XYZ file of C-alpha atoms in Angstrom:
360
model
C 124.595 154.854 125.062
C 123.485 152.002 123.207
C 126.328 152.466 120.895
C 128.851 151.822 123.478
C 127.340 148.996 125.375
C 127.779 147.286 121.486
C 131.382 149.214 120.389
C 132.247 146.545 124.136
C 130.593 142.889 123.534
C 132.077 144.048 119.402
C 135.115 144.434 121.407
C 134.926 141.957 123.629
C 136.652 137.844 122.487
C 134.096 134.874 121.300
C 133.436 132.234 123.335
C 135.605 129.344 123.123
C 134.960 126.207 120.615
C 134.714 123.319 122.242
C 137.215 120.415 121.833
C 137.532 118.821 119.412
C 136.431 114.891 119.418
C 138.642 112.419 117.058
C 136.836 110.165 114.714
C 139.192 107.197 117.096
C 137.978 108.705 120.278
C 134.614 107.899 118.971
C 134.638 104.572 118.079
C 136.446 104.202 120.971
C 134.092 105.066 123.311
C 132.084 103.263 121.366
C 133.697 99.986 121.518
C 134.209 100.735 125.222
C 130.714 100.500 126.050
C 129.870 98.054 123.036
C 132.403 95.692 125.871
C 130.889 96.207 128.152
C 127.340 95.521 127.786
C 128.409 92.645 125.029
C 130.298 91.212 128.903
C 126.918 91.886 130.501
C 124.149 89.694 128.160
C 126.955 87.170 127.870
C 126.615 87.328 132.117
C 123.230 87.927 132.054
C 122.120 84.666 129.057
C 123.993 82.374 131.698
C 122.260 83.408 134.608
C 119.500 82.662 132.515
C 120.165 79.770 131.163
C 121.269 78.526 134.497
C 118.409 79.194 136.324
C 116.680 77.527 133.443
C 118.447 74.546 134.739
C 119.029 75.070 138.167
C 115.042 76.030 138.528
C 113.841 73.300 136.441
C 110.974 75.792 134.234
C 109.364 73.860 131.315
C 111.753 71.096 131.608
C 110.458 67.904 129.927
C 112.690 64.795 130.093
C 113.768 62.877 133.020
C 117.353 62.080 133.465
C 118.399 58.201 135.068
C 120.697 58.419 137.141
C 122.279 55.858 139.967
C 121.284 57.292 143.010
C 118.711 60.247 141.140
C 116.719 62.007 138.795
C 118.188 64.831 137.525
C 115.307 67.437 135.294
C 115.976 69.053 131.752
C 114.700 69.610 128.380
C 114.936 67.773 125.997
C 115.609 70.801 122.650
C 118.927 71.236 124.542
C 119.890 67.347 125.296
C 118.681 67.368 121.330
C 120.435 69.379 119.599
C 123.814 69.376 121.671
C 124.353 65.777 121.657
C 123.433 63.111 118.546
C 123.363 59.970 120.560
C 121.288 62.119 123.277
C 118.713 63.543 120.192
C 118.989 59.640 119.386
C 117.801 58.784 122.972
C 115.039 60.563 122.990
C 113.493 60.246 119.706
C 113.032 56.349 120.989
C 111.133 57.180 124.349
C 108.006 56.916 125.179
C 105.636 59.036 126.469
C 104.515 62.659 126.328
C 107.567 63.013 129.337
C 111.156 61.671 127.902
C 113.172 59.806 129.985
C 116.534 58.549 129.691
C 119.140 57.186 131.430
C 122.252 57.292 132.205
C 124.549 54.974 134.528
C 127.710 53.535 135.709
C 128.852 57.105 136.716
C 128.238 59.155 140.098
C 124.652 60.817 140.339
C 126.762 64.773 140.418
C 128.795 63.961 137.719
C 125.321 63.687 135.609
C 124.054 66.849 137.177
C 127.314 68.751 135.769
C 127.047 66.794 132.642
C 124.187 68.179 131.899
C 124.307 71.412 133.466
C 127.733 72.346 130.958
C 124.910 71.282 128.146
C 122.432 74.197 129.644
C 124.690 76.651 130.170
C 128.551 75.878 129.120
C 129.175 75.123 133.041
C 133.134 74.952 134.810
C 133.163 75.601 138.607
C 132.428 71.662 139.291
C 134.845 69.685 136.270
C 137.537 69.907 137.735
C 135.880 67.657 140.726
C 133.793 65.022 138.484
C 137.305 65.338 134.932
C 136.995 61.363 134.840
C 133.855 61.097 134.504
C 132.903 63.941 132.774
C 135.643 62.517 129.394
C 133.778 59.237 129.494
C 130.220 61.290 129.598
C 132.178 63.372 126.682
C 132.895 61.093 124.649
C 130.489 58.237 125.103
C 127.805 61.024 123.941
C 129.800 63.178 121.019
C 130.171 66.141 123.062
C 133.450 67.812 120.926
C 134.238 71.207 123.154
C 133.376 69.545 126.591
C 135.759 66.339 125.747
C 138.586 69.194 124.366
C 138.568 69.874 128.111
C 138.776 67.919 129.959
C 141.163 66.871 128.194
C 142.752 70.408 128.294
C 143.024 70.010 132.323
C 143.899 65.864 132.250
C 147.333 67.139 130.858
C 148.051 70.098 133.107
C 149.780 68.312 136.253
C 146.729 66.304 136.833
C 148.738 63.369 136.326
C 150.021 60.567 139.231
C 151.754 57.678 140.439
C 148.102 56.820 142.028
C 146.286 57.224 138.818
C 147.834 57.588 135.646
C 147.172 53.808 135.008
C 143.415 54.733 134.880
C 143.921 57.328 132.913
C 146.149 55.902 130.181
C 143.343 52.776 129.584
C 140.847 55.196 129.672
C 143.295 57.515 127.432
C 142.751 54.119 125.403
C 139.652 53.870 125.530
C 138.009 57.776 124.945
C 140.190 57.926 121.208
C 142.589 60.656 123.274
C 146.140 60.009 121.318
C 148.073 62.921 123.072
C 147.212 62.265 126.384
C 148.688 58.200 126.101
C 151.890 59.027 124.894
C 151.538 62.127 127.859
C 150.354 58.522 130.790
C 153.708 56.667 129.215
C 156.285 59.148 129.657
C 154.392 59.482 133.281
C 154.738 56.281 133.596
C 158.457 55.880 132.312
C 160.033 58.291 134.453
C 158.595 57.193 137.613
C 158.229 53.232 136.938
C 159.504 52.134 139.858
C 156.875 53.605 141.468
C 154.734 52.737 139.920
C 154.689 48.962 139.544
C 154.082 48.918 142.986
C 150.677 50.801 142.412
C 147.186 50.021 143.383
C 147.073 50.882 139.462
C 149.582 48.995 138.048
C 148.453 45.670 139.968
C 145.121 45.505 139.286
C 146.147 45.863 135.082
C 148.933 43.523 134.747
C 145.342 40.773 135.674
C 142.989 42.445 134.064
C 144.728 43.933 131.167
C 148.306 41.811 131.088
C 149.237 43.101 127.050
C 148.722 46.167 128.049
C 151.568 46.422 130.604
C 153.458 43.518 128.323
C 153.117 46.579 126.161
C 154.162 49.757 128.567
C 156.723 47.466 129.947
C 158.180 46.964 126.305
C 157.925 51.269 125.691
C 160.106 51.460 128.524
C 162.521 49.666 127.563
C 162.643 51.195 123.696
C 162.847 54.361 125.375
C 165.456 53.202 127.076
C 167.680 51.740 123.983
C 166.523 55.580 122.144
C 168.080 57.358 125.066
C 171.450 55.217 125.218
C 171.755 55.553 121.177
C 171.236 59.515 122.086
C 173.586 60.040 123.884
C 176.051 57.738 122.546
C 175.780 59.665 119.037
C 176.028 63.040 121.606
C 179.384 61.429 122.739
C 180.591 60.221 119.261
C 180.235 63.466 117.389
C 182.243 65.165 120.479
C 184.966 63.294 120.271
C 184.386 63.840 115.899
C 184.128 67.439 117.068
C 186.951 67.412 118.670
C 189.306 65.431 116.460
C 187.399 69.149 114.205
C 189.201 70.667 116.836
C 192.818 69.444 116.745
C 192.827 69.536 112.404
C 192.383 73.648 113.721
C 194.949 73.582 115.881
C 197.436 72.069 113.156
C 196.704 74.236 110.756
C 197.390 77.271 113.351
C 200.195 76.267 114.533
C 201.746 75.065 111.589
C 201.135 78.870 110.274
C 200.166 80.986 112.423
C 202.267 79.643 114.718
C 201.728 79.689 119.438
C 203.141 79.486 122.216
C 206.366 78.042 122.261
C 205.577 76.074 118.728
C 205.330 77.275 115.097
C 207.543 78.353 111.928
C 210.838 79.862 111.442
C 209.663 82.525 110.872
C 205.963 83.861 112.730
C 206.743 85.639 116.540
C 206.136 83.157 118.994
C 203.334 83.944 122.238
C 204.571 82.894 124.353
C 203.508 79.764 126.810
C 201.954 81.659 128.661
C 199.711 83.622 126.166
C 196.534 82.444 125.703
C 195.400 80.839 122.817
C 191.643 80.362 120.865
C 192.299 76.658 120.916
C 191.409 74.221 123.319
C 193.382 71.837 121.860
C 196.658 73.484 120.714
C 198.523 72.648 123.919
C 197.650 69.586 123.953
C 198.764 69.585 119.636
C 201.751 71.480 120.831
C 203.338 68.373 123.090
C 202.569 65.765 120.485
C 203.829 68.120 117.486
C 206.858 67.920 119.804
C 208.123 64.709 121.149
C 206.454 63.753 117.155
C 209.763 66.117 115.816
C 211.990 64.423 118.587
C 210.830 60.968 119.012
C 213.680 58.571 118.541
C 211.426 54.870 118.635
C 210.062 55.033 115.288
C 209.431 51.503 114.319
C 205.696 50.972 113.284
C 203.872 50.492 116.443
C 206.439 50.891 119.062
C 205.531 54.718 119.652
C 201.445 55.401 120.655
C 201.936 59.018 120.794
C 203.287 58.743 117.389
C 201.540 56.249 116.037
C 198.879 59.279 116.771
C 200.109 62.222 115.123
C 200.314 60.290 112.205
C 196.502 59.806 111.820
C 195.861 63.258 112.525
C 198.900 64.147 109.590
C 197.044 61.755 107.646
C 193.341 62.848 108.236
C 193.871 66.411 107.320
C 195.073 65.624 104.529
C 192.066 64.332 103.946
C 190.700 67.105 105.168
C 192.648 69.655 103.130
C 191.336 71.002 99.812
C 195.280 72.891 99.215
C 197.798 70.642 97.132
C 200.832 72.818 97.491
C 200.069 75.536 99.303
C 199.470 74.325 103.194
C 201.621 75.093 106.004
C 200.937 71.434 107.638
C 204.930 69.497 107.005
C 203.787 65.518 105.021
C 200.251 67.150 104.203
C 201.355 66.088 100.294
C 203.235 63.087 100.161
C 200.162 61.815 102.830
C 197.610 62.594 100.235
C 199.805 60.935 97.292
C 200.269 58.046 99.221
C 196.765 57.739 99.463
C 196.337 56.443 95.844
C 197.889 53.405 97.203
C 195.154 52.692 99.929
C 193.527 49.403 100.089
C 189.607 49.862 99.404
C 188.957 48.776 102.981
C 191.362 51.568 104.894
C 190.396 53.532 102.436
C 186.712 53.469 103.083
C 187.272 53.677 107.263
C 189.260 57.078 106.805
C 186.483 58.312 104.452
C 183.589 57.868 107.278
C 185.617 59.165 109.740
C 186.442 62.556 107.829
C 181.898 62.949 106.543
C 182.299 62.138 110.821
C 183.838 65.160 111.407
C 182.781 66.935 109.015
C 178.988 66.414 110.203
C 180.614 66.689 114.031
C 181.194 70.512 112.368
C 178.325 71.427 110.687
C 176.028 69.851 113.541
C 178.389 72.419 116.441
C 178.589 75.656 113.215
C 181.849 75.980 114.029
C 183.840 77.732 110.592
C 186.753 76.421 109.359
C 189.516 78.316 109.358
């Protein structure tokens, strides 16, 4: 009987092994639990410092404001700000006292609370006062947070003048630049605001500087638009040169070399200037008024041919008519005329490079 039971045990299948837990799985579990523990520890630490501030346990500093007194801890204030540390060292008595006036009482409370706990929930309401306090007491982290909040949707036509003057005093060049741009875009509305009128009386030099900067910005805008328009014209000239080569070498629609099969008048063309240039070439060939300056169309065609000759780098293989003859005549051009043509050529090439258009 015992032997039969032993045989049954030996024949039965062995128990399954537990699933293998890899090293990556163990690390991910530890990492997830570590992050949760870290967040919990961070939250409990902030709660601890917030309770320490709100309950005033062990507070040894009295911060006097315009409308009351705020209890704080000298060690926290001294470590956060060298200015506050110097004020505390100069304060006499067992319980030290410092004065922060000129800003609302609640703004000072939010400022002291931030030094204890880095609390940010009430910053939006007192961001201007907090910027002043952070600059005066050299709290770099708070100053950067205030500037970031003021740079994102904070500016209005009513407060931009005040913010600009504050940014100049608090050494915030990026905020100053944003204020200048905001004023330049909405100057008509801002020039009638109360802040602008007060600033013109209290700080006329700044008002003149703003008006001057707006005028310069407008001039720069006009110059930029002028350059873009000129580049557009030069790019059109380059397109005309490409279309001229295309007509003379490959043929297009109803005009081209004798040995080429033309596409027909309704066939599409990849060169926008081809249609207008086709009309100009036909007129140039059949025009009877060859007196110098007598025909504006012919004069324009001569200019296009000479511009092509100056751009073309092929001496005898170019398919454009009169290219070689015009190149030979260039040697006898006046120096002044030659300089003008060279400038035009450089502008056309610059526009082509700017647009990325390839040469044929």
